[in-house]
Structure formats: C-alpha cells, structure tokens
Amino acid sequence: MKRTSLNDIAKQVGVSKTLVSFVLNGRGKEFRISEEICRKVLDSAKELNYQPNRLAQGLRTGKTKTIGLIIADIANPFFGKLGREIEQEAARYGYHVIFCSSDENPEKSEQQIAMLQQSQVDGYIISPPIHSEEQIRSLSKGNIPYVLIDRYFPGIESNCIVVDNFEAAYQATNHLLKLGRKKIANITVNLELVNMRERTEGYKQALADRSIEVDENLIKVLPFSHDNKDVSTAIRELAGDRDNLKVDAILFSTSKIGIMGIECVTEIGLKIPDEIAVVSFDNADAYKICVSPVSVVAQPLKEIGTKAVRILLDEIAHPETLRKRQKIVLKTGFIVRKSCGS
Amino acid sequence: MKRTSLNDIAKQVGVSKTLVSFVLNGRGKEFRISEEICRKVLDSAKELNYQPNRLAQGLRTGKTKTIGLIIADIANPFFGKLGREIEQEAARYGYHVIFCSSDENPEKSEQQIAMLQQSQVDGYIISPPIHSEEQIRSLSKGNIPYVLIDRYFPGIESNCIVVDNFEAAYQATNHLLKLGRKKIANITVNLELVNMRERTEGYKQALADRSIEVDENLIKVLPFSHDNKDVSTAIRELAGDRDNLKVDAILFSTSKIGIMGIECVTEIGLKIPDEIAVVSFDNADAYKICVSPVSVVAQPLKEIGTKAVRILLDEIAHPETLRKRQKIVLKTGFIVRKSCGS
DNA sequence: TATCTTTGCTAAATCGATTTAGTTAAATTT
DNA sequence: AAATTTAACTAAATCGATTTAGCAAAGATA
C-alpha cells in the first residue's frame, strides 16, 4: 500500500504539485491560489490521508526536525528524567529525538555522532564522555549546532547547561559539618569529568573553610565503569574497624554510587544516620523510601532539559549567531531528609 | 561547510557516481570494477570523509534503518531499562531508535505514530496505551512491521513480547499466603490494560486456590494518571484503624505505585514486614535499599528488549512473512527479600 | 488600442543517493 | 575477418518534496 504523495493529490485535483505544496504549507494566500482550489487541495489531502515524507522534505530543505541526544545511559534515572524533559520540549516544536547511550565511552559517542550526522540531525544535545574533546571541537569547527549538558570542556567554547556543582557539593558537605560530622568521606568517579571534579572541589573547600584538613584517603575515586563490588570495597576501606569507624559521614557524588553505597552500608550493619551520615547528589526515588531517607542535592532537570532544547533550536533557526556561545549555570536545590541526623 | 557527496568523490576520481555508489556499497566485484579504481574511490572517500546521506538513501530505498519506540514514560526506570536494551540491540544492526513517551495517552501515541510514519521509520516497538486499538489495527492493516511489548490487545493478532503476568502475580500472592498472610490487598492501575488485569487475576486465583474469598474492597484501582496522593488515599482506606488493621499485606502491581506506597506506609508508621508485608512488580533500585528490602517480580528486560528488536527486524527484512504473527510469553523471576517476613 | 499589472497557475531544477538499461572497447570465438 | 562475449564503465530515471523562474489570460492604465 503506497503512501500518498503530493503528486497523487495534484492528479486528483488536476493541478500541479507545486500548487499543492504551496497550499499544504499554508502559503496559498502568498502565492495567490484561489480559495476554491485551496479547498479542493485540502479536501483531497484529507481524503487521501496525506502524510508528508520527512525524508524528502529533509533532503530538499536540509532540515530534518530531529535532534540527536547522547547521554551516558538512558536506563539511569537521572538521564531518563532528563531525556524525558528534552523529548517533551522538543516535541512542542515538532522535533523528534534520537536517543543514544554512550556508556561514557568516547569511541561509542564518536560512532554515534557519525551515525546521527548521516541521519542529518539538525543538532545535538550531548553529555560528553571524557576524551571526547576532539569530537566536540569538530562540531564547533563545522558550525554544527550543539548544546552540552551536565558537563563541558573548559578549553572549548560551547553552549552548555550545567549546575553549580562546586556550590552544591559545598552546601551538602557543609550541611554535614553543621550537624557535627568531622570525618567526612567522598565517593566519586572519574575526576576527569569536570562536573565530578567540581563536586569534589566543593567538598574540599567546605572542609577547608572549617579548617579541617582534607584527608585524601577519604576520597574514593571509583573506576571508570563501577559496580556493587567497587562501591563495597571503597566503603569497607573507608569504614575500617566496625567499632572504631574512620568516617562519620559520606558524600556520594552520584546517585548510582549512593544507592549501591547505602545497600552496602546497610549490609555491613552500620546505622544511618547514627553511626554514619550520608548525603548524595541527585534525588533518586530510592532515596525517598530507604531506611533513613537521604538528604540530596536536587538538580533542576526540567530547566536543564527545556533550556538545552530552546538554545539548540535557537541555534538551528539562526545559524549566524553561532559565535555567541553561552554557558548557563543553574542553581541546585538541597533537600534535607533524615540521613544526616539532626 | 557542505558535506561531501557521491558526486564529489566521482569528480575527484574522474568516474561516474554510479560507479562510486557500487564501490562504496561493497559491490565493486559484482559490477566488475577494476581493483585500481576501487582503491582510488575508497581512498577518496576516506580523504573527503564521506558520510552517506541517510535521507537520500532512505528516500531512494524506502528503508531508513530507524525504528520508532513508543512507551509510557522514558523517565520511568522500568521503561528506561527496557529502552536501553532496545537501543543497544538495535544499534548492533545499525538501527537508530526514536523515543516517544506517550504518558499512556492514546491521543499522544496516535500523533507519535503519525510523526514516526512521516519520518518513514522502518518499524515500531510499542507499549500501547488503552484505547489505542484502532492505531494498532491500522498498522496491521497497512502491513507495517511492529511489535508490542509489555501489553497487547487480545482482539488483535500482533507480534508481541509479554511476560506471564498471571503466573507472576499468582506466585507473588502465594508467597505472601505461604508466609501466613491472610488479608492481602492489591493496589493497581487501570484494569483496562491487559497486563494489569492479568496481574489482578493471578492475585485473585491465588486467593481462590486457598479458599480465601476475594474482597473487592481490597483491590484498589488507581486513577489513570496517579500520584502520591492517590496512593496515600488508597492505603489509608485499606489500612483503616491503626490498631486494628484491615490488611496484613499488599501486592503492588507496578513499582511506581509500590515506591509511593512504601513511602506512604512508612509515613503512617506501619512496620514492614511485621505489621504489613509487601511485594511488588518490577525490581526497582529503590526496593534494594528501603527499610525492608522488597520482594519483587523481576521481568526479563534484556530478553524482552532483544526479542522485540529481533522480531521487528525480521519482519522488516522479510515483509512477506507478515502473516505469521507471534505472541511470546516470557517467564518472570521472583526475588525474595525481607519485606514479607519469614 | 497598446502597454503594463495583476492574478492564478505550472515546468523544471534540486537535494543525494540507488538502480536499470545501456555503451564502448577489448578479448575471444568461429 | 566477422561475430560474439566480456570487461569496465556511464546516462538517466527515480524517490517526494521545495522553490525559482516564468507563462497565459484578464484587468487596469495611458
């Protein structure tokens, strides 16, 4: 069953497909097509259930109304929620989103960018993995619209939407300090990612501002792709002797780590918050219902998503403004729950 | 900076673009193109960083190597994980995935199908909302490749991958019964969805098989789009008097409900599992770390995702087999944790 | 009446690939 | 030497839209 094309309508009405195209694009008036013919064309289009072929449109106009989204992992609720906001905002403007999970792997993201490029996406929203600088730089050079989210590369002038990770971590750490915690650990991942580095720096600064010496042994940097075991090892090392704990609080730099961490802490039998307090980045569902609901840094996902889409679409619509790239830093929230005591 | 096309290569090498197309499609031998020219073409393609334009390919061949995925909500970890599997499996075959969240809204899904159709996707993987029968039927009629996941419509012969919801719910309920629970409630949503109905039926059967009369008051069906408040109301109604509980266990038909439910149960101050036992569908992260880790029905997400993609790609590759549609029912797992006592 | 405008429409080029139907020159057969 | 086959390649149509350039007829102006 072949789909109906402009030509089919043109034939049925007995006019040229040029005219049909004009009418269906709502430019009938502009091209002085008579009311009657306009009506006939529209009727015919409805009758034949005409659906424009976006490939043909895209090939001709150079615009596909599709954007490529590259994130670490769509199964990770943080990116899931973010992706949802992006999808929603994009849909409002008639744009599709092709989702790609890079697993923080630069080779994957490179391949994904290439694929998306072949599909002629109009622009990209990317949460770039480490070592993908060249990929991003080459988008810049090619004057290809893109917006980075969650992280960015300090050396590359890009449009990007991030949160104030330093401030957020500072605030979270300070919250622990104010409640009397002294031996605060930080479990994080891959400090080559700016956002992660900023978090750990905020943590350090908070300690420093209270004249607490930073003990590098209390900062655990998990391997690239980490699982339960890695987190477990880190926590056992941190805790040390069950009856003489080396730490009294942990700042988790991601909710993925935090959830595994709490699972592990519970397993060891440490009481939260009595023996050990915890705070974490990202307001995961799990944190709301766990033994002691966890205080968290909440990111403004809706704002990140909508801003990213809007800036991208703006770039797409006005390529000439490509030079003024903007870095937008959003404020995070801090939700106090029971995991830090009181 | 214009992208390089077949023509550019053709000009540089001094041959026709027909030849270039043959060579780049690896059909040089087949068309007796000389070794030397082949090499030159390939070199030139590499030098000019040729990337085929998928729009043009798609327009000509009628295949876009893109599949449309319609699910309820990508921010819901269940669908997030499923989406991830689908994306991954599709990528293995060079396919892209366009993600659409329908919010269980048939108007949205209808619009999304139309959009995807315009984008000429090769096929669909859909978790169809209620009242979308006509949309699915029309795909069938149009001989358009599609696979349903998570649910299906009994009246429509479709390819679909689902789990044995009846059996899973039966097993979960039975688990509660075996541990001595007598007054078991079920909180679910929208019984018009087959999968939800099957779950509640499995629950009923388990009770019946132990000669326990089904009390319809213990089955709470939440409104279409539910939030914390709805769950809270349901649970407060179920529980009744704090000191004389009307129920001693709850089966949550989805993890979204379950997570909110546990939040609420904790709020009321009921002890899990002592005062009230819980089991839930879907192995959400939250269930691993909450007060009493929750026993769950675990769905084989990887299998659902990969099977869905494979069947779909098979349909796409062999449209003539469109008639033999298959319904695949997978087994679920049951993970025992502490939420039911012992 | 001749010229200019306006109205209402169409032909054909174009985007970048694929693919069918040839073509030419060389090699082989008769 | 003529006829046939093969090797190596190309022209042009096609997919379905958009868009530029332009045409014919009617109405307005000089």
Coordinates of N, CA and C in Angstrom, one line a residue, chain A residues 241-331:
Chain A
D241 N 37.6 -0.4 61.0 CA 37.2 -1.2 62.1 C 35.7 -0.9 62.5
R242 N 34.9 -1.9 62.5 CA 33.5 -1.7 62.8 C 33.2 -0.9 64.1
D243 N 34.1 -1.1 65.1 CA 33.9 -0.5 66.4 C 34.7 0.8 66.6
N244 N 35.4 1.2 65.6 CA 36.2 2.4 65.7 C 36.2 3.0 64.3
L245 N 35.1 3.5 63.8 CA 34.9 3.9 62.5 C 35.9 5.1 62.1
K246 N 36.4 5.0 60.9 CA 37.3 6.1 60.4 C 36.5 7.2 59.8
V247 N 35.3 7.0 59.5 CA 34.5 8.1 59.0 C 33.1 8.2 59.7
D248 N 32.5 9.4 59.7 CA 31.2 9.5 60.3 C 30.2 10.1 59.3
A249 N 30.6 10.2 58.0 CA 29.7 10.7 57.0 C 30.3 10.4 55.6
I250 N 29.4 10.3 54.7 CA 29.8 10.1 53.3 C 29.0 11.0 52.3
L251 N 29.7 11.7 51.4 CA 29.1 12.4 50.4 C 29.2 11.6 49.1
F252 N 28.1 11.1 48.6 CA 28.1 10.4 47.3 C 28.0 11.4 46.1
S253 N 28.9 11.3 45.2 CA 28.8 12.2 44.1 C 27.8 11.9 43.0
T254 N 27.3 10.7 43.0 CA 26.2 10.4 42.1 C 25.2 9.4 42.8
S255 N 24.0 9.4 42.3 CA 23.0 8.5 43.0 C 23.2 7.1 42.6
K256 N 23.9 6.8 41.5 CA 24.2 5.4 41.2 C 25.1 4.9 42.3
I257 N 26.2 5.7 42.6 CA 27.1 5.2 43.6 C 26.4 5.2 45.0
G258 N 25.6 6.2 45.2 CA 24.9 6.3 46.5 C 24.0 5.2 46.8
I259 N 23.2 4.8 45.8 CA 22.3 3.7 46.1 C 23.0 2.4 46.4
M260 N 24.1 2.1 45.6 CA 24.9 0.9 45.9 C 25.5 1.1 47.2
G261 N 26.0 2.3 47.5 CA 26.6 2.6 48.8 C 25.8 2.3 50.0
I262 N 24.5 2.8 49.9 CA 23.6 2.6 51.0 C 23.3 1.1 51.2
E263 N 23.2 0.4 50.1 CA 22.9 -1.0 50.1 C 24.1 -1.7 50.9
C264 N 25.3 -1.3 50.6 CA 26.5 -1.8 51.2 C 26.6 -1.5 52.7
V265 N 26.3 -0.2 53.0 CA 26.4 0.3 54.4 C 25.4 -0.5 55.2
T266 N 24.2 -0.7 54.7 CA 23.2 -1.5 55.4 C 23.7 -2.9 55.7
E267 N 24.3 -3.5 54.6 CA 24.8 -4.8 54.7 C 25.8 -5.0 55.8
I268 N 26.7 -4.0 55.9 CA 27.8 -4.1 56.9 C 27.1 -3.9 58.3
G269 N 25.9 -3.3 58.3 CA 25.2 -3.2 59.5 C 25.4 -1.8 60.2
L270 N 25.9 -0.9 59.5 CA 26.1 0.5 60.0 C 24.8 1.2 60.0
K271 N 24.5 1.9 61.1 CA 23.2 2.6 61.2 C 23.4 4.0 60.6
I272 N 22.4 4.3 59.7 CA 22.3 5.7 59.2 C 21.2 6.4 59.9
P273 N 21.3 7.5 60.4 CA 22.5 8.4 60.4 C 23.3 8.2 61.7
D274 N 22.9 7.4 62.7 CA 23.6 7.4 63.9 C 25.1 7.2 63.8
E275 N 25.4 6.1 63.1 CA 26.9 5.8 63.0 C 27.5 6.5 61.8
I276 N 26.7 6.6 60.8 CA 27.3 7.2 59.6 C 26.2 8.0 58.9
A277 N 26.5 9.3 58.6 CA 25.5 10.1 57.9 C 25.8 10.1 56.4
V278 N 24.8 10.2 55.5 CA 25.0 10.3 54.1 C 24.3 11.4 53.4
V279 N 24.9 12.0 52.4 CA 24.2 12.9 51.5 C 24.6 12.5 50.1
S280 N 23.8 12.8 49.2 CA 24.1 12.4 47.8 C 23.7 13.4 46.8
F281 N 24.3 13.3 45.6 CA 23.8 14.1 44.5 C 22.6 13.4 43.9
D282 N 21.7 14.1 43.3 CA 20.5 13.5 42.6 C 19.4 12.9 43.4
N283 N 18.3 13.4 43.2 CA 17.1 13.0 44.0 C 16.4 11.7 43.5
A284 N 17.1 10.6 43.6 CA 16.6 9.3 43.1 C 15.4 8.9 44.0
D285 N 14.5 8.2 43.3 CA 13.3 7.7 44.0 C 13.7 6.9 45.3
A286 N 14.7 6.1 45.1 CA 15.2 5.2 46.1 C 15.4 6.0 47.4
Y287 N 15.9 7.1 47.3 CA 16.3 7.9 48.5 C 15.1 8.3 49.3
K288 N 14.0 8.3 48.7 CA 12.8 8.7 49.4 C 12.3 7.7 50.4
I289 N 12.6 6.4 50.1 CA 12.0 5.4 50.9 C 13.0 4.5 51.6
C290 N 14.3 4.9 51.5 CA 15.2 3.9 52.2 C 15.3 4.2 53.7
V291 N 16.0 3.3 54.3 CA 15.9 3.2 55.8 C 15.8 4.6 56.4
S292 N 16.9 5.4 56.2 CA 16.7 6.8 56.5 C 16.7 7.5 55.2
P293 N 15.6 8.1 54.9 CA 15.6 8.9 53.6 C 16.8 9.8 53.5
V294 N 17.3 9.9 52.3 CA 18.6 10.6 52.1 C 18.4 12.0 51.7
S295 N 19.2 12.9 52.4 CA 19.3 14.3 52.0 C 20.1 14.3 50.7
V296 N 19.6 15.1 49.8 CA 20.2 15.2 48.5 C 20.3 16.6 47.8
V297 N 21.2 16.6 46.9 CA 21.3 17.8 46.0 C 20.4 17.5 44.8
A298 N 19.4 18.3 44.7 CA 18.4 18.1 43.6 C 18.8 19.0 42.4
Q299 N 18.9 18.4 41.2 CA 19.2 19.2 40.0 C 17.9 19.6 39.4
P300 N 17.9 20.8 38.8 CA 16.7 21.2 38.1 C 16.6 20.6 36.7
L301 N 16.1 19.4 36.7 CA 16.1 18.6 35.4 C 15.2 19.3 34.4
K302 N 14.1 19.7 34.8 CA 13.2 20.3 33.8 C 13.8 21.6 33.2
E303 N 14.4 22.3 34.0 CA 15.1 23.6 33.5 C 16.2 23.2 32.6
I304 N 17.0 22.2 33.0 CA 18.2 21.8 32.1 C 17.7 21.4 30.8
G305 N 16.6 20.5 30.8 CA 16.1 20.0 29.6 C 15.5 21.0 28.6
T306 N 14.7 21.9 29.2 CA 14.0 22.9 28.3 C 15.0 23.9 27.8
K307 N 15.9 24.3 28.7 CA 16.9 25.3 28.3 C 17.7 24.7 27.1
A308 N 18.1 23.5 27.3 CA 19.0 22.9 26.3 C 18.3 22.8 25.0
V309 N 17.1 22.4 25.0 CA 16.3 22.4 23.7 C 16.1 23.7 23.1
R310 N 15.8 24.7 23.9 CA 15.5 26.0 23.4 C 16.7 26.7 22.8
I311 N 17.8 26.5 23.5 CA 19.1 27.1 23.0 C 19.5 26.4 21.7
L312 N 19.3 25.1 21.7 CA 19.7 24.4 20.5 C 18.8 24.8 19.3
L313 N 17.5 24.8 19.5 CA 16.6 25.2 18.4 C 16.8 26.6 18.0
D314 N 17.2 27.5 18.9 CA 17.6 28.8 18.5 C 18.8 28.8 17.6
E315 N 19.8 28.1 17.9 CA 21.0 27.9 17.1 C 20.6 27.4 15.7
I316 N 19.7 26.4 15.7 CA 19.3 25.8 14.4 C 18.6 26.8 13.6
A317 N 17.8 27.6 14.2 CA 17.0 28.6 13.5 C 17.8 29.8 13.0
H318 N 18.8 30.1 13.8 CA 19.7 31.3 13.5 C 21.1 30.9 13.5
P319 N 21.6 30.2 12.5 CA 22.9 29.7 12.5 C 24.0 30.9 12.5
E320 N 23.5 32.0 12.1 CA 24.5 33.1 12.1 C 25.0 33.5 13.5
T321 N 24.1 33.2 14.5 CA 24.5 33.6 15.9 C 25.4 32.5 16.5
L322 N 25.9 31.6 15.7 CA 26.7 30.5 16.3 C 27.9 31.0 17.1
R323 N 28.3 32.2 16.9 CA 29.5 32.6 17.5 C 29.3 32.9 19.0
K324 N 28.2 33.4 19.4 CA 28.0 33.8 20.8 C 27.5 32.6 21.5
R325 N 28.4 31.7 22.0 CA 28.1 30.6 22.7 C 27.9 30.9 24.2
Q326 N 27.0 30.3 24.8 CA 26.7 30.7 26.2 C 26.8 29.5 27.1
K327 N 27.4 29.7 28.3 CA 27.4 28.7 29.3 C 26.4 29.1 30.4
I328 N 25.5 28.3 30.7 CA 24.4 28.6 31.6 C 24.6 27.7 32.9
V329 N 24.8 28.4 34.0 CA 25.0 27.6 35.2 C 23.7 27.8 36.1
L330 N 23.1 26.6 36.4 CA 21.8 26.7 37.2 C 22.1 26.3 38.6
K331 N 21.2 26.8 39.5 CA 21.3 26.5 40.9 C 20.7 25.2 41.2

